[in-house]
Amino acid sequence: MRTSTDPLLSQRTSGVLLHITSLPGPSGSGDLGANAYHFVDWLVSAGQSLWQILPLSPVGPGNSPYASPSSFAGNPLLVDLEDMVRSGWLHATPEIFLEPSHCDFDMVVPYRMARLHDAWQGFAQGALNPERAEFAAFCAEQSHWLDGYALFMALEARYGQPWTHWPTPLAQREPGALAAMAAELRNDVMFFSFVQWRFAVQWGRLRDYAHTLGVSIIGDAPIFVAHHSADVWIHASQFELDDCGEPSVVAGVPPDYFSATGQRWGNPLYRWSAMQAGGFSWWKARLKHLLSLVDIVRVDHFRGFDTYWEIPATELTAAVGQWRTGPGKVFFDALGATPSNKMPSPALPIIAEDLGEISPSVTVLRLACGFPGMRVLQFAFGDTPANPYLPHNYEPQTVAYTGTHDNNTCAGWWHAASPVERQAARNYLGPQADVEIHWAMMQSLSQSVANTMIVPFQDVLGLDASHRMNTPGQPSDCWQWRFEWSQVGDDPAQRLASLTQAHGRNRS
């Protein structure tokens, strides 16, 4: 397992949260093309050293990157089609209107997948020997996850339903049945492998470009995976499933700030005893793979490693459930995450997402592993000065946010805030709160002792609630937000760079 020699989480730094699908571009969603490189340039002009993204994995139900069919694969929607044109495998993009202000997945997914199929055919018919050799080398190097993923996707395309409804020999992964289908669906299997190759090549180029300009990338690891995924299909014995392969219990959180009935995510829960017996090998491989793509990993729902909310699969909401004990420190010890006395920063570059109702034992676990936690300023106002989300209560080992992808924008939060919250924010942030709440909040975070500050791009631009990325518990119309460069202008980068310089977070 790779360890961190980069003191990013121990220095005063700042960055911007923007998922790649939110970038501008001609093909309906942001991708790894020219606009991604332009955004890196923008970060540099704004004095930023961190770019935080959402999971790079393919989207799942509701177009969520947190319900992916694979925790190893890259999102095909992020593959730059123009790169395929330059390679000679794809004809120039045909004229088609795709909404520039948001990602219309109903149009974008079939359009982009059709274009990727065309590119695969172009590659298969016209690739040069060096290109074929490079593709073959990638498939061999990544076979530990790629073979299973590509076959899973080919079978999904064939049967069009969850894997538990596939023919029994395939659902139960009988070797003979798998080998026969791999041969029969070879072209489809190779197509899905080809898309992953192009994703890896394009992502590697973008990451290297960011690194040359001093920009590091924060990735995201959802704690749970989707039931209909290559992960669960291949490793079914490590999940809490019944004899038919269906979840007996599912993941979520009890009623909280976001939802009166809690959040029923529906992911199968891990059979932690089986995972521990196997040395947590799947988790080790997953984290190693992710750290080959990004510099820092935000581990979503960190508290689930201490205690997690178990919901009977028959329940329609998360209101009924029970807390169960997670693997705790033994899990992170196995991953090599325990800091040494000679190493004040964590042995792994991990940010622990510890938002919501957090018990003292979760904090004990986080501190024992040396991971910084998260603080969101939108949660700070309206009760007492001891509120842990108020900047004067931060510790250096903190990643401070105005909001996350699950929050409203600052402007949207201000508009919807109660009179008590607004007055508390005025008292704390000063008169600028009434004029530019987003800059008032950013300044307060930037002045704090928190080593790391991350601001959603919507807040840098001062956008209202119509621009939020996700509303937890809302099954549709999320993850669609995109911006256009005409919305940006020169002022946000200049102001953010000045703020960063003034508070010692500048790139150096």
PDB file of N, CA and C in Angstrom, residues 14 20 23 36 81 105 143 176 193 212 224 233 244 252 290 292 323 345-346 390 410 478 482 490 501 503-504:
ATOM      1  N   SER A  14      -5.372  25.349   0.061  1.00  0.00           N
ATOM      2  CA  SER A  14      -6.790  25.529  -0.253  1.00  0.00           C
ATOM      3  C   SER A  14      -7.057  25.021  -1.655  1.00  0.00           C
ATOM      4  N   ILE A  20     -16.001  16.584 -12.491  1.00  0.00           N
ATOM      5  CA  ILE A  20     -15.619  16.717 -13.891  1.00  0.00           C
ATOM      6  C   ILE A  20     -16.838  16.829 -14.798  1.00  0.00           C
ATOM      7  N   LEU A  23     -18.007  20.397 -15.822  1.00  0.00           N
ATOM      8  CA  LEU A  23     -17.248  21.261 -16.717  1.00  0.00           C
ATOM      9  C   LEU A  23     -18.021  21.553 -17.998  1.00  0.00           C
ATOM     10  N   ALA A  36     -11.129  20.532 -19.010  1.00  0.00           N
ATOM     11  CA  ALA A  36     -10.514  20.075 -17.754  1.00  0.00           C
ATOM     12  C   ALA A  36      -9.134  20.701 -17.581  1.00  0.00           C
ATOM     13  N   LEU A  81     -14.169  12.544 -26.272  1.00  0.00           N
ATOM     14  CA  LEU A  81     -14.414  12.035 -27.615  1.00  0.00           C
ATOM     15  C   LEU A  81     -13.487  12.676 -28.640  1.00  0.00           C
ATOM     16  N   PHE A 105     -28.765  13.457 -18.573  1.00  0.00           N
ATOM     17  CA  PHE A 105     -28.254  12.100 -18.682  1.00  0.00           C
ATOM     18  C   PHE A 105     -29.053  11.251 -19.659  1.00  0.00           C
ATOM     19  N   SER A 143      -5.902  -6.661 -15.157  1.00  0.00           N
ATOM     20  CA  SER A 143      -6.805  -7.814 -15.264  1.00  0.00           C
ATOM     21  C   SER A 143      -7.451  -8.189 -13.936  1.00  0.00           C
ATOM     22  N   GLY A 176     -17.481 -22.626 -15.838  1.00  0.00           N
ATOM     23  CA  GLY A 176     -17.773 -23.001 -17.214  1.00  0.00           C
ATOM     24  C   GLY A 176     -18.706 -22.028 -17.896  1.00  0.00           C
ATOM     25  N   SER A 193     -13.407  -2.918 -22.050  1.00  0.00           N
ATOM     26  CA  SER A 193     -11.989  -2.813 -21.683  1.00  0.00           C
ATOM     27  C   SER A 193     -11.336  -1.645 -22.418  1.00  0.00           C
ATOM     28  N   THR A 212       2.290  19.047 -12.839  1.00  0.00           N
ATOM     29  CA  THR A 212       3.350  19.947 -13.315  1.00  0.00           C
ATOM     30  C   THR A 212       3.082  21.393 -12.921  1.00  0.00           C
ATOM     31  N   PHE A 224     -19.670   2.428   0.802  1.00  0.00           N
ATOM     32  CA  PHE A 224     -20.424   1.271   0.340  1.00  0.00           C
ATOM     33  C   PHE A 224     -20.443   1.212  -1.187  1.00  0.00           C
ATOM     34  N   TRP A 233     -21.094  -8.833  -7.262  1.00  0.00           N
ATOM     35  CA  TRP A 233     -21.253 -10.060  -8.052  1.00  0.00           C
ATOM     36  C   TRP A 233     -20.035 -10.972  -7.895  1.00  0.00           C
ATOM     37  N   CYS A 244     -30.324 -16.120  -2.232  1.00  0.00           N
ATOM     38  CA  CYS A 244     -30.601 -15.734  -3.618  1.00  0.00           C
ATOM     39  C   CYS A 244     -29.695 -14.604  -4.088  1.00  0.00           C
ATOM     40  N   GLY A 252     -27.501   2.884   5.310  1.00  0.00           N
ATOM     41  CA  GLY A 252     -28.138   4.194   5.355  1.00  0.00           C
ATOM     42  C   GLY A 252     -27.752   4.900   6.637  1.00  0.00           C
ATOM     43  N   LEU A 290      -7.220   3.367  -6.205  1.00  0.00           N
ATOM     44  CA  LEU A 290      -7.641   4.761  -6.161  1.00  0.00           C
ATOM     45  C   LEU A 290      -6.454   5.696  -5.938  1.00  0.00           C
ATOM     46  N   SER A 292      -3.573   5.254  -6.976  1.00  0.00           N
ATOM     47  CA  SER A 292      -2.795   5.349  -8.207  1.00  0.00           C
ATOM     48  C   SER A 292      -3.382   6.398  -9.145  1.00  0.00           C
ATOM     49  N   TRP A 323     -27.791   0.249  15.244  1.00  0.00           N
ATOM     50  CA  TRP A 323     -26.363   0.479  15.100  1.00  0.00           C
ATOM     51  C   TRP A 323     -25.624  -0.837  15.288  1.00  0.00           C
ATOM     52  N   SER A 345       2.025  13.346  10.142  1.00  0.00           N
ATOM     53  CA  SER A 345       0.910  13.274   9.212  1.00  0.00           C
ATOM     54  C   SER A 345       0.480  11.821   9.054  1.00  0.00           C
ATOM     55  N   PRO A 346      -0.743  11.562   8.575  1.00  0.00           N
ATOM     56  CA  PRO A 346      -1.211  10.185   8.452  1.00  0.00           C
ATOM     57  C   PRO A 346      -0.363   9.388   7.479  1.00  0.00           C
ATOM     58  N   LEU A 390     -17.996  26.054  13.982  1.00  0.00           N
ATOM     59  CA  LEU A 390     -17.547  27.445  13.975  1.00  0.00           C
ATOM     60  C   LEU A 390     -16.023  27.481  13.867  1.00  0.00           C
ATOM     61  N   CYS A 410     -23.854  28.467  -0.799  1.00  0.00           N
ATOM     62  CA  CYS A 410     -23.870  29.463   0.277  1.00  0.00           C
ATOM     63  C   CYS A 410     -25.025  30.450   0.088  1.00  0.00           C
ATOM     64  N   CYS A 478     -30.633  15.210  -9.712  1.00  0.00           N
ATOM     65  CA  CYS A 478     -29.393  15.558  -9.023  1.00  0.00           C
ATOM     66  C   CYS A 478     -28.209  15.263  -9.932  1.00  0.00           C
ATOM     67  N   ARG A 482     -23.926  22.044 -14.366  1.00  0.00           N
ATOM     68  CA  ARG A 482     -22.764  22.408 -15.177  1.00  0.00           C
ATOM     69  C   ARG A 482     -22.664  23.929 -15.227  1.00  0.00           C
ATOM     70  N   ASP A 490     -13.134  37.318 -14.591  1.00  0.00           N
ATOM     71  CA  ASP A 490     -11.809  37.427 -13.966  1.00  0.00           C
ATOM     72  C   ASP A 490     -11.867  37.610 -12.455  1.00  0.00           C
ATOM     73  N   GLN A 501      -3.480  34.219  -0.593  1.00  0.00           N
ATOM     74  CA  GLN A 501      -2.180  34.833  -0.290  1.00  0.00           C
ATOM     75  C   GLN A 501      -2.186  35.469   1.088  1.00  0.00           C
ATOM     76  N   HIS A 503      -3.767  34.749   3.741  1.00  0.00           N
ATOM     77  CA  HIS A 503      -3.868  33.847   4.880  1.00  0.00           C
ATOM     78  C   HIS A 503      -2.877  32.691   4.788  1.00  0.00           C
ATOM     79  N   GLY A 504      -1.869  32.833   3.959  1.00  0.00           N
ATOM     80  CA  GLY A 504      -0.790  31.860   3.927  1.00  0.00           C
ATOM     81  C   GLY A 504      -1.161  30.522   3.334  1.00  0.00           C
TER      82      GLY A 504
END
